[in-house]
Amino acid sequence: MSFFLRTARLGFRHWSEGDLPLALALWTDPAVMAHMGGPMLPEAAEARFRLEMANQQTYGIQYWPIFHLRTGEHAGCAGLRPFHAKTDVLEVGVHIARPFWSGRFGEEAARAVITLGFHHGAKALVAGHGPNNINSRALIERLGFRFTHEESWGLQQILHPYYRLEVNIEK
Ligand SMILES: CC(C)(COP(=O)(O)OP(=O)(O)OC[C@H]1O[C@@H](n2cnc3c(N)ncnc32)[C@H](O)[C@@H]1OP(=O)(O)O)[C@@H](O)C(=O)NCCC(=O)NCCS
């Protein structure tokens, strides 16, 4: 597989047309989506897949699909998107497939995504989580993000805490 980025255990590439089954499996999984509005219907998952591909075309970023380097298995996705339509503030997201939970794959992917985000020119990165997603909260805090505010999220407009990581301009 042609990865544009590798970490110790993961390879990042871009979504392409043939990946739809991988995207559907990830985003229709009730466990993966438990804190993100529940499992998507297949139509919604396909729409998200197409949005990610459009974001790559428009902004040069997406929630990239990630793969376990040793086995080649799809491990989920991790990446960036404009935050509130701003391109200098990017939202970081990580969706790890169930077989890869508990191995800190989310953290490994997120650290690579943060580096990419700042190289991309972002002045700040943000991340949010569902109110009961303690694992996501723990990850966001381990990564050094600081709480900023809560805002309504998703179709049900549930309040999600949001966090921010600024570029360190001190050399
Ligand atoms: C939350 C997440 C990003 C954390 O990644 P990480 O910091 O690398 O942590 P790990 O994958 O090692 O998981 C940490 C713990 O969370 C658990 N966990 C992860 N996602 C879970 C979920 N949706 N429901 C229940 N438990 C979950 C893992 O089993 C693990 O438990 P353990 O430490 O007792 O073994 C990642 O597990 C994930 O993508 N989960 C599903 C999607 C999600 O919620 N993304 C965040 C959106 S804001």
GROMACS .gro file of C-alpha atoms and ligand atoms in nm:
model
  219
    1MET     CA    1   0.000   0.000   0.000
    2SER     CA    2   0.122   0.351  -0.076
    3PHE     CA    3   0.139   0.533   0.254
    4PHE     CA    4   0.219   0.904   0.262
    5LEU     CA    5   0.306   0.879   0.632
    6ARG     CA    6   0.416   0.601   0.865
    7THR     CA    7   0.435   0.584   1.242
    8ALA     CA    8   0.589   0.295   1.435
    9ARG     CA    9   0.286   0.071   1.376
   10LEU     CA   10   0.052   0.256   1.138
   11GLY     CA   11   0.046   0.370   0.776
   12PHE     CA   12  -0.163   0.665   0.657
   13ARG     CA   13  -0.303   0.689   0.306
   14HIS     CA   14  -0.587   0.877   0.131
   15TRP     CA   15  -0.940   0.746   0.092
   16SER     CA   16  -1.011   0.630  -0.263
   17GLU     CA   17  -1.325   0.500  -0.431
   18GLY     CA   18  -1.255   0.133  -0.356
   19ASP     CA   19  -1.236   0.201   0.019
   20LEU     CA   20  -1.610   0.251   0.066
   21PRO     CA   21  -1.655  -0.092   0.237
   22LEU     CA   22  -1.387   0.002   0.492
   23ALA     CA   23  -1.554   0.336   0.566
   24LEU     CA   24  -1.896   0.169   0.598
   25ALA     CA   25  -1.763  -0.096   0.838
   26LEU     CA   26  -1.602   0.168   1.059
   27TRP     CA   27  -1.879   0.425   1.077
   28THR     CA   28  -2.171   0.182   1.103
   29ASP     CA   29  -2.008   0.002   1.401
   30PRO     CA   30  -2.219   0.085   1.710
   31ALA     CA   31  -1.920   0.043   1.943
   32VAL     CA   32  -1.689   0.275   1.750
   33MET     CA   33  -1.965   0.532   1.714
   34ALA     CA   34  -2.103   0.499   2.069
   35HIS     CA   35  -1.993   0.851   2.166
   36MET     CA   36  -2.035   1.013   1.825
   37GLY     CA   37  -2.411   1.004   1.773
   38GLY     CA   38  -2.438   0.625   1.741
   39PRO     CA   39  -2.384   0.407   1.435
   40MET     CA   40  -2.432   0.583   1.102
   41LEU     CA   41  -2.681   0.452   0.850
   42PRO     CA   42  -2.500   0.329   0.538
   43GLU     CA   43  -2.616   0.634   0.340
   44ALA     CA   44  -2.477   0.870   0.604
   45ALA     CA   45  -2.150   0.678   0.620
   46GLU     CA   46  -2.115   0.699   0.242
   47ALA     CA   47  -2.187   1.074   0.255
   48ARG     CA   48  -1.914   1.114   0.518
   49PHE     CA   49  -1.675   0.911   0.301
   50ARG     CA   50  -1.743   1.143   0.006
   51LEU     CA   51  -1.702   1.451   0.226
   52GLU     CA   52  -1.362   1.325   0.341
   53MET     CA   53  -1.252   1.277  -0.020
   54ALA     CA   54  -1.382   1.626  -0.106
   55ASN     CA   55  -1.193   1.775   0.191
   56GLN     CA   56  -0.869   1.626   0.058
   57GLN     CA   57  -0.934   1.791  -0.279
   58THR     CA   58  -1.037   2.127  -0.132
   59TYR     CA   59  -0.815   2.165   0.173
   60GLY     CA   60  -0.545   1.897   0.140
   61ILE     CA   61  -0.659   1.728   0.460
   62GLN     CA   62  -0.905   1.458   0.559
   63TYR     CA   63  -0.966   1.196   0.827
   64TRP     CA   64  -0.715   0.966   0.658
   65PRO     CA   65  -0.761   0.588   0.666
   66ILE     CA   66  -0.493   0.416   0.873
   67PHE     CA   67  -0.361   0.062   0.844
   68HIS     CA   68  -0.164  -0.167   1.070
   69LEU     CA   69   0.177  -0.186   0.905
   70ARG     CA   70   0.251  -0.545   1.006
   71THR     CA   71  -0.082  -0.703   0.903
   72GLY     CA   72  -0.223  -0.449   0.658
   73GLU     CA   73  -0.555  -0.445   0.846
   74HIS     CA   74  -0.768  -0.132   0.841
   75ALA     CA   75  -0.727   0.024   1.187
   76GLY     CA   76  -0.966   0.319   1.148
   77CYS     CA   77  -0.906   0.679   1.052
   78ALA     CA   78  -0.733   0.982   1.196
   79GLY     CA   79  -0.696   1.329   1.060
   80LEU     CA   80  -0.803   1.688   1.030
   81ARG     CA   81  -1.086   1.907   0.905
   82PRO     CA   82  -1.155   2.281   0.910
   83PHE     CA   83  -1.308   2.391   1.241
   84HIS     CA   84  -1.618   2.607   1.188
   85ALA     CA   85  -1.510   2.656   0.827
   86LYS     CA   86  -1.178   2.807   0.940
   87THR     CA   87  -0.876   2.669   0.763
   88ASP     CA   88  -0.622   2.808   1.011
   89VAL     CA   89  -0.790   2.624   1.301
   90LEU     CA   90  -0.824   2.252   1.237
   91GLU     CA   91  -1.017   1.986   1.426
   92VAL     CA   92  -0.835   1.663   1.506
   93GLY     CA   93  -1.033   1.338   1.498
   94VAL     CA   94  -0.944   0.976   1.565
   95HIS     CA   95  -1.175   0.678   1.505
   96ILE     CA   96  -1.004   0.349   1.592
   97ALA     CA   97  -1.159   0.018   1.482
   98ARG     CA   98  -1.248  -0.220   1.763
   99PRO     CA   99  -0.971  -0.479   1.710
  100PHE     CA  100  -0.719  -0.200   1.772
  101TRP     CA  101  -0.859  -0.063   2.096
  102SER     CA  102  -0.647  -0.077   2.410
  103GLY     CA  103  -0.318  -0.061   2.221
  104ARG     CA  104  -0.280   0.318   2.225
  105PHE     CA  105  -0.315   0.322   1.847
  106GLY     CA  106  -0.537   0.631   1.885
  107GLU     CA  107  -0.258   0.815   2.061
  108GLU     CA  108   0.001   0.708   1.805
  109ALA     CA  109  -0.220   0.825   1.518
  110ALA     CA  110  -0.315   1.150   1.691
  111ARG     CA  111   0.047   1.249   1.755
  112ALA     CA  112   0.124   1.210   1.384
  113VAL     CA  113  -0.188   1.407   1.291
  114ILE     CA  114  -0.092   1.694   1.524
  115THR     CA  115   0.246   1.723   1.354
  116LEU     CA  116   0.077   1.721   1.014
  117GLY     CA  117  -0.171   1.987   1.125
  118PHE     CA  118   0.098   2.232   1.229
  119HIS     CA  119   0.304   2.158   0.916
  120HIS     CA  120  -0.012   2.230   0.718
  121GLY     CA  121  -0.006   2.582   0.861
  122ALA     CA  122  -0.269   2.564   1.135
  123LYS     CA  123  -0.226   2.824   1.408
  124ALA     CA  124  -0.421   2.603   1.649
  125LEU     CA  125  -0.578   2.260   1.665
  126VAL     CA  126  -0.901   2.173   1.845
  127ALA     CA  127  -1.051   1.848   1.963
  128GLY     CA  128  -1.382   1.761   2.125
  129HIS     CA  129  -1.547   1.453   2.269
  130GLY     CA  130  -1.885   1.318   2.370
  131PRO     CA  131  -1.964   1.404   2.733
  132ASN     CA  132  -1.920   1.043   2.850
  133ASN     CA  133  -1.625   0.950   2.630
  134ILE     CA  134  -1.371   0.922   2.909
  135ASN     CA  135  -1.117   0.745   2.688
  136SER     CA  136  -1.124   1.023   2.434
  137ARG     CA  137  -1.100   1.285   2.706
  138ALA     CA  138  -0.798   1.107   2.856
  139LEU     CA  139  -0.631   1.098   2.516
  140ILE     CA  140  -0.700   1.466   2.442
  141GLU     CA  141  -0.549   1.564   2.778
  142ARG     CA  142  -0.245   1.337   2.732
  143LEU     CA  143  -0.183   1.513   2.402
  144GLY     CA  144  -0.163   1.850   2.580
  145PHE     CA  145  -0.490   2.010   2.467
  146ARG     CA  146  -0.651   2.254   2.712
  147PHE     CA  147  -1.027   2.286   2.772
  148THR     CA  148  -1.180   2.597   2.614
  149HIS     CA  149  -1.559   2.565   2.595
  150GLU     CA  150  -1.861   2.345   2.532
  151GLU     CA  151  -2.067   2.349   2.216
  152SER     CA  152  -2.366   2.165   2.072
  153TRP     CA  153  -2.272   1.875   1.847
  154GLY     CA  154  -2.454   1.643   1.607
  155LEU     CA  155  -2.818   1.596   1.517
  156GLN     CA  156  -2.920   1.579   1.882
  157GLN     CA  157  -2.723   1.893   1.967
  158ILE     CA  158  -2.553   1.733   2.269
  159LEU     CA  159  -2.303   1.958   2.448
  160HIS     CA  160  -1.947   1.843   2.381
  161PRO     CA  161  -1.642   1.981   2.563
  162TYR     CA  162  -1.379   2.129   2.331
  163TYR     CA  163  -1.006   2.168   2.379
  164ARG     CA  164  -0.732   2.361   2.201
  165LEU     CA  165  -0.364   2.314   2.128
  166GLU     CA  166  -0.171   2.622   2.017
  167VAL     CA  167   0.143   2.631   1.808
  168ASN     CA  168   0.438   2.687   2.034
  169ILE     CA  169   0.588   3.000   1.881
  170GLU     CA  170   0.868   3.020   2.138
  171LYS     CA  171   1.181   2.860   1.997
  172LIG     C1  172  -1.105   0.690   2.217
  172LIG     C2  173  -0.979   0.653   2.140
  172LIG     C3  174  -0.945   0.763   2.041
  172LIG     C4  175  -0.867   0.634   2.244
  172LIG     O1  176  -0.746   0.593   2.181
  172LIG     P1  177  -0.616   0.565   2.274
  172LIG     O2  178  -0.594   0.683   2.362
  172LIG     O3  179  -0.506   0.525   2.184
  172LIG     O4  180  -0.660   0.452   2.371
  172LIG     P2  181  -0.685   0.296   2.353
  172LIG     O5  182  -0.735   0.258   2.216
  172LIG     O6  183  -0.562   0.228   2.400
  172LIG     O7  184  -0.812   0.276   2.448
  172LIG     C5  185  -0.814   0.320   2.580
  172LIG     C6  186  -0.931   0.248   2.648
  172LIG     O8  187  -1.054   0.290   2.588
  172LIG     C7  188  -1.135   0.179   2.553
  172LIG     N1  189  -1.225   0.224   2.445
  172LIG     C8  190  -1.188   0.288   2.332
  172LIG     N2  191  -1.297   0.324   2.260
  172LIG     C9  192  -1.404   0.281   2.331
  172LIG    C10  193  -1.546   0.288   2.310
  172LIG     N3  194  -1.601   0.344   2.200
  172LIG     N4  195  -1.627   0.233   2.403
  172LIG    C11  196  -1.575   0.173   2.513
  172LIG     N5  197  -1.443   0.166   2.539
  172LIG    C12  198  -1.358   0.218   2.447
  172LIG    C13  199  -1.033   0.076   2.519
  172LIG     O9  200  -1.086  -0.056   2.524
  172LIG    C14  201  -0.927   0.100   2.629
  172LIG    O10  202  -0.962   0.043   2.752
  172LIG     P3  203  -0.846  -0.015   2.849
  172LIG    O11  204  -0.744   0.095   2.866
  172LIG    O12  205  -0.921  -0.051   2.973
  172LIG    O13  206  -0.788  -0.131   2.778
  172LIG    C15  207  -0.994   0.527   2.055
  172LIG    O14  208  -1.003   0.414   2.135
  172LIG    C16  209  -1.116   0.531   1.962
  172LIG    O15  210  -1.101   0.573   1.850
  172LIG     N6  211  -1.236   0.487   2.007
  172LIG    C17  212  -1.358   0.480   1.923
  172LIG    C18  213  -1.396   0.611   1.853
  172LIG    C19  214  -1.396   0.734   1.944
  172LIG    O16  215  -1.465   0.738   2.044
  172LIG     N7  216  -1.317   0.834   1.903
  172LIG    C20  217  -1.305   0.958   1.974
  172LIG    C21  218  -1.406   1.053   1.923
  172LIG     S1  219  -1.408   1.204   2.016
   0.00000   0.00000   0.00000
